[in-house]
Coordinates of C-alpha atoms in Angstrom, one line a residue:
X35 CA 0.0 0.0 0.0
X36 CA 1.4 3.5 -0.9
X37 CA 2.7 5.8 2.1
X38 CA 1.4 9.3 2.9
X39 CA 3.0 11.6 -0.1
X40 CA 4.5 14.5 3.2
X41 CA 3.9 17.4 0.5
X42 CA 1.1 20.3 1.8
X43 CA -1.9 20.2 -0.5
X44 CA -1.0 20.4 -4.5
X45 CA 2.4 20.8 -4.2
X46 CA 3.2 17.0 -5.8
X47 CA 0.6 17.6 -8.3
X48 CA 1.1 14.5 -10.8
X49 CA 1.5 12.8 -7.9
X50 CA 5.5 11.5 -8.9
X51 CA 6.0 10.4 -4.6
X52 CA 3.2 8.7 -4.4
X53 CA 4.2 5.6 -4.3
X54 CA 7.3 5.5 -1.9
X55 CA 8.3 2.4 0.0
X56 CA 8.0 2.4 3.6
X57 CA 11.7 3.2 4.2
X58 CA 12.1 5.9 1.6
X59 CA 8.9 7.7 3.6
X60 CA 10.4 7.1 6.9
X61 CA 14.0 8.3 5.9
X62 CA 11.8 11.8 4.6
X63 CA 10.2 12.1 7.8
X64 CA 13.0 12.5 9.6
X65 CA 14.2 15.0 6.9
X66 CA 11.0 17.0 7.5
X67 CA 11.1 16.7 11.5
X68 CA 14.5 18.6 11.1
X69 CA 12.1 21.8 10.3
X70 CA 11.2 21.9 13.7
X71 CA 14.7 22.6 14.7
X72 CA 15.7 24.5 12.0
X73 CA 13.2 27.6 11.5
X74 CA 13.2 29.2 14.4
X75 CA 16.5 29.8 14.2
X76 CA 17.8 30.1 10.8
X77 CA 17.1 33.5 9.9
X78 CA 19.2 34.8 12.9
X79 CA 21.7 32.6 11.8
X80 CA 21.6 33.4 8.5
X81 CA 21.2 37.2 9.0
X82 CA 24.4 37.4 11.3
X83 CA 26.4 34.8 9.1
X84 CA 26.4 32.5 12.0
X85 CA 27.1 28.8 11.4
X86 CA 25.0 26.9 13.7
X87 CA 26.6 24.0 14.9
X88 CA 23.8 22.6 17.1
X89 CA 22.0 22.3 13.9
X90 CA 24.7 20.7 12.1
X91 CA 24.6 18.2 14.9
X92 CA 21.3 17.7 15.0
X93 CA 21.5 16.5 11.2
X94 CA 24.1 13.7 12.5
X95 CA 21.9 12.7 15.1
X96 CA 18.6 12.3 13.0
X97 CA 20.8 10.3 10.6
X98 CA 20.8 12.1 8.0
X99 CA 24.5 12.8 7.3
X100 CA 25.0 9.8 5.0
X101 CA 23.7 10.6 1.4
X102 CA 23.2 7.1 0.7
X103 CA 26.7 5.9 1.4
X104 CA 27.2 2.6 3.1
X105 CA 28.6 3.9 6.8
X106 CA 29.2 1.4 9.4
X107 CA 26.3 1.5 12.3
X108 CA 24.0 3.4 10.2
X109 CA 21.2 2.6 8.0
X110 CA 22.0 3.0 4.2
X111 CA 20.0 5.0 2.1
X112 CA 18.4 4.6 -0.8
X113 CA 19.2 7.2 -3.3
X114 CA 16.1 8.1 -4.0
X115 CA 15.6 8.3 -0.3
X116 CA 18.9 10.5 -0.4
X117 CA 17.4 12.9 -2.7
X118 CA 14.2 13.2 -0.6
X119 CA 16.1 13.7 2.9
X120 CA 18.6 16.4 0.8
X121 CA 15.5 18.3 -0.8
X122 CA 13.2 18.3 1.9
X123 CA 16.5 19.5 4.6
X124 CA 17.1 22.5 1.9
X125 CA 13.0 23.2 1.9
X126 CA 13.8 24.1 6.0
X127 CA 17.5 26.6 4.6
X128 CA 20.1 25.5 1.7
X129 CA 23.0 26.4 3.9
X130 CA 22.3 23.4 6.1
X131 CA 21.6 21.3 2.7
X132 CA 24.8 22.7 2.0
X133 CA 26.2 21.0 4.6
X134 CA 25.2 17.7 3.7
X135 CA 26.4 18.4 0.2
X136 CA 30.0 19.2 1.8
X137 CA 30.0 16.7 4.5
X138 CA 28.6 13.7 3.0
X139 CA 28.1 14.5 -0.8
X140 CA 32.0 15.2 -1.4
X141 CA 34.0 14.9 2.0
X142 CA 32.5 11.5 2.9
X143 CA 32.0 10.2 -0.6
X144 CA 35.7 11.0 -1.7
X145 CA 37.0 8.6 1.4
X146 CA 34.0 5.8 0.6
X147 CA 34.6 6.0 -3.2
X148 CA 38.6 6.6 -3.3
X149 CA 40.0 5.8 0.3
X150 CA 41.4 2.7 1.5
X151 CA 39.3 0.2 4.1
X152 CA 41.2 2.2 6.9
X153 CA 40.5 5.3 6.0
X154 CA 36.9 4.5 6.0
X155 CA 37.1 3.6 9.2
X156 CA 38.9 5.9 11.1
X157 CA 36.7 8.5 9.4
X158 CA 33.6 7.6 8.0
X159 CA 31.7 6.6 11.2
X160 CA 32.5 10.1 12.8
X161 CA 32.0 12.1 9.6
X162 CA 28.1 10.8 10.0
X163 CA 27.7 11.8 13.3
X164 CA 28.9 15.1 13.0
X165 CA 31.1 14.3 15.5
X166 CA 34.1 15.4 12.7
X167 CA 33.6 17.8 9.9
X168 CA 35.0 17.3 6.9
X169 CA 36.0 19.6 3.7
X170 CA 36.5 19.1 0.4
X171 CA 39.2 21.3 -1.3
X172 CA 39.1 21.6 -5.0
X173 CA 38.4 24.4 -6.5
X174 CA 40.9 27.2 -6.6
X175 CA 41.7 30.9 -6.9
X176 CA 42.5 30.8 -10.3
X177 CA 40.9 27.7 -11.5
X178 CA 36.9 27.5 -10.6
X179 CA 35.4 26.0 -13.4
X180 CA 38.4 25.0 -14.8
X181 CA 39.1 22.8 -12.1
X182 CA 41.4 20.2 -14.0
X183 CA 44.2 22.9 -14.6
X184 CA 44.5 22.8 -10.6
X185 CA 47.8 24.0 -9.4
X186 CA 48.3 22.8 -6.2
X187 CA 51.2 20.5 -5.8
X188 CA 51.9 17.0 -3.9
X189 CA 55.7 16.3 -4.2
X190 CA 56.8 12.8 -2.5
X191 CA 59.2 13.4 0.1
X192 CA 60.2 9.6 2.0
X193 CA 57.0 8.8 3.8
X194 CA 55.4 12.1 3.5
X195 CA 53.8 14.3 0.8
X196 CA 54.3 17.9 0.8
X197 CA 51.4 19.7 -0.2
X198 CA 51.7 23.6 -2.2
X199 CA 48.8 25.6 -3.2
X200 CA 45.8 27.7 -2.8
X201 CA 42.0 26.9 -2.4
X202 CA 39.0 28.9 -2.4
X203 CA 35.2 28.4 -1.7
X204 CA 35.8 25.1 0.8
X205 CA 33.0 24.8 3.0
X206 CA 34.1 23.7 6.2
X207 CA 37.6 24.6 5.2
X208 CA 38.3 27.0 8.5
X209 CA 35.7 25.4 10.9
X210 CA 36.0 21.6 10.0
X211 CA 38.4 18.5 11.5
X212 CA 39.9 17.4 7.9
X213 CA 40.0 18.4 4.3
X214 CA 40.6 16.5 1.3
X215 CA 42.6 18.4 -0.8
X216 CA 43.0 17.6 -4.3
X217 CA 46.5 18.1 -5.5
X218 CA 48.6 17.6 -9.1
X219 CA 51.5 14.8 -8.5
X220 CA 55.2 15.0 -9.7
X221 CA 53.8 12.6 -12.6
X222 CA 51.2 15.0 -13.7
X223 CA 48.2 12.8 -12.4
X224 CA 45.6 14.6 -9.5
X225 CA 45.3 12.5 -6.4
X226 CA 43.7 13.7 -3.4
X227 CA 44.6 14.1 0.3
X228 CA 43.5 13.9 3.8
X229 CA 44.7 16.8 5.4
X230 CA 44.3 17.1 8.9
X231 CA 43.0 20.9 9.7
X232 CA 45.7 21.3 12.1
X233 CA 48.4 20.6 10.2
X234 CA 51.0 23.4 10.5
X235 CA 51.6 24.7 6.8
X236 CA 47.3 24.5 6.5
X237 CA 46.0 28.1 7.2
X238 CA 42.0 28.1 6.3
X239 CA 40.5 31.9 6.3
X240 CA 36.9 32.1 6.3
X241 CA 35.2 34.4 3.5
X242 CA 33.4 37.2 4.5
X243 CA 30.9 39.5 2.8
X244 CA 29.0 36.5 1.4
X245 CA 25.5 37.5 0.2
X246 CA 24.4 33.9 0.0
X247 CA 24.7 30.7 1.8
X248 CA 25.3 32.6 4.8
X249 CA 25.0 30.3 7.6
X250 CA 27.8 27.9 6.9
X251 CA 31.7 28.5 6.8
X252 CA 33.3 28.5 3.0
X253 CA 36.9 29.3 3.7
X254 CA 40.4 30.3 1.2
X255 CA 43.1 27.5 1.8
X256 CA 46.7 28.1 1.3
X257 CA 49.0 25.3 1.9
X258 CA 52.9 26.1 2.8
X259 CA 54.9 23.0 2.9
X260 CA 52.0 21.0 4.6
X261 CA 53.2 17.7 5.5
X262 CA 50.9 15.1 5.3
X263 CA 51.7 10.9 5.7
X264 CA 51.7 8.8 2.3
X265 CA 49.0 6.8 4.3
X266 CA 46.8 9.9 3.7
X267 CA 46.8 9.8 0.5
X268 CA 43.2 8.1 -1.3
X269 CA 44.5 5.3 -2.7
X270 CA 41.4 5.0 -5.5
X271 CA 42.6 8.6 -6.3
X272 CA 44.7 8.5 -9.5
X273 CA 43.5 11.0 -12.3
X274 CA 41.1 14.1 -12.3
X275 CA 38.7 11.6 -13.6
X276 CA 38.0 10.2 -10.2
X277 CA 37.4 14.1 -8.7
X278 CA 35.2 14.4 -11.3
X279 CA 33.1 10.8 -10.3
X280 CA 32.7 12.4 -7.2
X281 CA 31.3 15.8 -8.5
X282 CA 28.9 14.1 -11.0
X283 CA 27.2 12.5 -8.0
X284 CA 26.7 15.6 -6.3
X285 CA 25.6 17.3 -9.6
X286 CA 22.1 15.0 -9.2
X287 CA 22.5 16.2 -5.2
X288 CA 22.1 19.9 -6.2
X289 CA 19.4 19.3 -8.1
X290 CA 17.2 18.0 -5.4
X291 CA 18.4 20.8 -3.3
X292 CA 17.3 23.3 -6.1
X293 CA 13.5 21.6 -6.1
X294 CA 13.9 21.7 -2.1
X295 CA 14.3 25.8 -2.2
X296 CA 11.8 26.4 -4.7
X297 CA 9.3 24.4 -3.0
X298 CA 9.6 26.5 -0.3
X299 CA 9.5 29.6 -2.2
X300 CA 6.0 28.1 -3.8
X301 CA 4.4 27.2 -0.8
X302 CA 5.2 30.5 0.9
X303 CA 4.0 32.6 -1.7
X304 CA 1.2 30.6 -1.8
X305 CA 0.1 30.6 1.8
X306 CA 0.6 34.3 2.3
X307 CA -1.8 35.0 -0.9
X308 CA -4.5 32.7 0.9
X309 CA -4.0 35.1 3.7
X310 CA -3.4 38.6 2.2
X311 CA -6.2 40.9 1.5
X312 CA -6.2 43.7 -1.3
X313 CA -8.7 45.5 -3.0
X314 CA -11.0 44.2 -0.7
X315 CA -10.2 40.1 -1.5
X316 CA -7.8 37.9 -1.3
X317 CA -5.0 38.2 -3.5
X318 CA -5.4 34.6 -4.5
X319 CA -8.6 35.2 -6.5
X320 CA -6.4 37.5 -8.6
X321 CA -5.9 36.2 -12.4
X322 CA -2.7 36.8 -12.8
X323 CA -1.5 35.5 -9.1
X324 CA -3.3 31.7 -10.0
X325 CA -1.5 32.0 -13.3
X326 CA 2.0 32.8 -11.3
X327 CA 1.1 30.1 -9.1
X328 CA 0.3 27.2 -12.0
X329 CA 3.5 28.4 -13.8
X330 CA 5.6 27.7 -10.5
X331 CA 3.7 24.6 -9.6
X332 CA 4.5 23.1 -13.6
X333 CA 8.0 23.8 -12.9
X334 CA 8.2 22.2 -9.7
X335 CA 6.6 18.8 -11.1
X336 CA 8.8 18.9 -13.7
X337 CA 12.0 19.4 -11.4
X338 CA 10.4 16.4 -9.5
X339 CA 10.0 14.0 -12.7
X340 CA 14.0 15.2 -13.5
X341 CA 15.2 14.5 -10.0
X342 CA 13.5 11.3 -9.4
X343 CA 14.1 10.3 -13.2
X344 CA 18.0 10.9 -12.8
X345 CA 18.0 9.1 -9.4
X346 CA 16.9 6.3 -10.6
X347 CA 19.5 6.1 -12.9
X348 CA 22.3 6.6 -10.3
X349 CA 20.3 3.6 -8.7
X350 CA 21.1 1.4 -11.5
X351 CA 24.4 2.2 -11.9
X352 CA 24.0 3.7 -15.9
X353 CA 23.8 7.4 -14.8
X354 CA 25.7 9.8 -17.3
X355 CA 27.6 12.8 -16.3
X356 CA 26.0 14.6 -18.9
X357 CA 22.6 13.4 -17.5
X358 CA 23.2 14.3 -13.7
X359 CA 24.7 17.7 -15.9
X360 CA 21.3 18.7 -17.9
X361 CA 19.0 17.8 -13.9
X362 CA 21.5 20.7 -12.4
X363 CA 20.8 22.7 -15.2
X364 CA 17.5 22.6 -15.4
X365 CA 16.4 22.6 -11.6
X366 CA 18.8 25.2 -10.6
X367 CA 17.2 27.7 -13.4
X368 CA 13.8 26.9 -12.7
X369 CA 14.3 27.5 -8.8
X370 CA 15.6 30.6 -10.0
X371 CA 12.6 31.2 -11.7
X372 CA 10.2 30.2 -9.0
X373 CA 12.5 32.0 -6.2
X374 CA 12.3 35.1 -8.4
X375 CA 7.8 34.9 -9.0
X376 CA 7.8 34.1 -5.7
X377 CA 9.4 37.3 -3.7
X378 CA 7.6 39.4 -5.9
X379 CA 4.1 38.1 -5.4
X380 CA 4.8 39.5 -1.7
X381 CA 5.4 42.9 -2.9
X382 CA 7.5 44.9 -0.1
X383 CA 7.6 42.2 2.6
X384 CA 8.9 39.8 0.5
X385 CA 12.7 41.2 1.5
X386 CA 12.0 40.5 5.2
X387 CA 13.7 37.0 6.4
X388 CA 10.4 36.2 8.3
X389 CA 8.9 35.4 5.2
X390 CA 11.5 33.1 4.4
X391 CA 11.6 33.6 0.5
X392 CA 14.3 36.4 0.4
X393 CA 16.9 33.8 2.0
X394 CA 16.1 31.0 -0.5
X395 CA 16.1 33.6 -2.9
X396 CA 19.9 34.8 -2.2
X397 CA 20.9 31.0 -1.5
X398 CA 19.6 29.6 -5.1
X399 CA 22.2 32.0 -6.8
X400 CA 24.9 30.4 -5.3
X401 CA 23.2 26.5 -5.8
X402 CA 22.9 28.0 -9.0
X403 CA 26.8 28.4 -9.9
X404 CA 28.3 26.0 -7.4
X405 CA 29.2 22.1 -8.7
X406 CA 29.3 23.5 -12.0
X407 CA 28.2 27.1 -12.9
X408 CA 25.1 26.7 -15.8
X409 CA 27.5 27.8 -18.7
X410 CA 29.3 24.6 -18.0
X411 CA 27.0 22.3 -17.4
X412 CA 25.4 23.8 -20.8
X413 CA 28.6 22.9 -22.5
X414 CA 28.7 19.2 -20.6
X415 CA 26.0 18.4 -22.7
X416 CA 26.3 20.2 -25.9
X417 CA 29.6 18.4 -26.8
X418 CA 27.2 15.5 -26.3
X419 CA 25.0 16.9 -28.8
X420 CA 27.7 18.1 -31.6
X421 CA 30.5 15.6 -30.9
X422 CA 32.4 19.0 -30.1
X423 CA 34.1 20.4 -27.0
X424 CA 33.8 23.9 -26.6
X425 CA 35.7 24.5 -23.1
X426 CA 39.2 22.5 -24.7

């Protein structure tokens, strides 16, 4: 027998969650219990660019810090049960699906996809109870979406590495326990690193002046003859094309997180038009606000069909990375979309962060640009169509 679909009202209006296993459903509720926590305090949060680490905690002890990745002591996900838990955490703020997306999506997947069996031990089981933060350090001050020309060095020195370079835009990169760092060998190949925060030659300076994303830590890296052991080195790490198996996974993760934010934009906008009276009615008996309304409600369905589509996919093991490419595309524009109708349709107070939309609003630009900016992802997929690569 199908579960409850957890949407309010229309929102799932073809219905594509209806029919969820029992699991799936039970992994969402927790998701949506996390709401409770969240809310009342994110906007203070968010406004003073606070990172709130009881919240952070709170998603390692609901059990959600996993992102379907096979962690010792804890239940394993399904991905589509994944998605749901990364969506419906982003409906409540993106920083804190941000966090996940860090964490779990490249942090912990980097050690379960590339590391060796000890490595997954002595960090995994920690990493999804919160009880150590992890980092993911990639991209670079130079080299943002042209992350394979990285720069930063990994020179073999006995039974040590000695790590060189600069990064920029790590989340957890000044607040966390560990980062792995992705660094160019003597031999030209990219491997990546486990690099202790404390390291001395590791400095991480958080960013300020962030208009976005503002209640989690994204931090500039430079690394000064940071010594690290050759046991911390991933051992399933030996090209860029194993980085780049970890981002296309988190490409389908941003997605979800996109349809999270502008679910929460809808569903705003369209309680507070319920509510708001003028001209003597109800602003939802207005024309052109039920037109504005089906527009944003046929994007979300679609950005459901595309998420759960692509998903499924991953399930089976024959997702593309121009597939998991064309679902960030196209969610992250249409949340842009959505985000956009949405803080409008509340005229003035639609700038105040008790309404909620402005913050989604200012987060979805940087969901928007992060794991791929849309100009890339575009080209992911045209040289897919042509045969041609236009960023070579």
């Amino acid at each position: 027998m199908p579960t409850p679909n957890l949407f309010d009202r229309t929102t799932d209006f073809l219905g594509v969650f209806n029919d969820l296993s029992a699991e799936d459903s039970a992994v969402w509720e927790r998701a949506r219990s996390f709401r409770g926590d969240c809310l009342p305090v994110i906007n203070d949060a968010w406004e003073k660019a606070e990172y709130p680490m009881g919240l952070v905690r709170r998603l390692g002890e609901l059990d959600l810090m996993t992102d379907g990745l096979d962690v010792e002591g804890h239940e394993t996900m399904t991905p589509l049960a994944a998605g749901l838990a990364l969506m419906e955490v982003t409906r409540a703020d993106a920083s804190m699906g941000t966090v996940i997306a860090v964490q779990a999506g490249l942090a912990m997947r980097s050690i379960a996809m590339l590391g060796s069996e000890e490595q997954k031990a002595k960090y995994l089981p920690g990493m999804a109870k919160c009880e150590i933060l992890g980092a993911f350090g990639l991209t670079e001050p130079a080299h943002g979406s042209d992350s394979i020309a990285l720069e930063t060095s990994a020179v073999r020195d006995g039974d040590e590495y000695v790590l060189n370079g600069e990064k920029r835009w790590i989340g957890n990169g000044s607040v966390g326990d560990i980062t792995v760092v992705w660094a160019r060998m003597e031999d030209g190949n990219v491997s990546g690193f486990i690099v202790p925060q404390d390291t001395p030659g590791y400095h991480g300076e958080t960013q300020e002046g962030k208009v976005s994303l503002r209640a989690i830590k994204q931090a500039r890296i430079t690394l000064t003859d940071c010594r690290v052991p050759a046991e911390n080195r991933l051992p399933g790490a030996e090209s860029f094309k194993d980085a780049a198996r970890v981002l296309t996974a988190t490409r389908t993760g941003v997605a979800w997180m996109a349809l999270g934010s502008a679910i929460a934009c809808y569903e705003y906008a369209r309680e507070y038009v319920l509510e708001r009276q003028q001209f003597g009615r109800e602003l939802a008996k207005s024309q052109i606000i039920q037109q504005r309304l089906t527009n944003m409600l046929v994007d979300i369905n679609q950005m459901m069909l595309t998420a759960r589509k692509v998903t499924e996919l991953d399930a089976a093991g024959t997702l593309r990375p121009e597939q998991a490419s064309m679902a960030k595309l196209h969610n992250t524009r249409a949340a842009r979309r959505i985000a956009q109708d949405a803080r409008d349709m509340l005229g003035g107070v639609g700038i105040l962060l008790e309404h909620h939309i402005v913050r989604h609003f200012a987060d979805i630009e940087a969901m928007h640009t992060y794991e791929g900016t849309d100009t890339v992802q575009s080209l992911i997929i045209g040289k897919q169509i042509t045969g041609f690569s236009a960023y070579k």
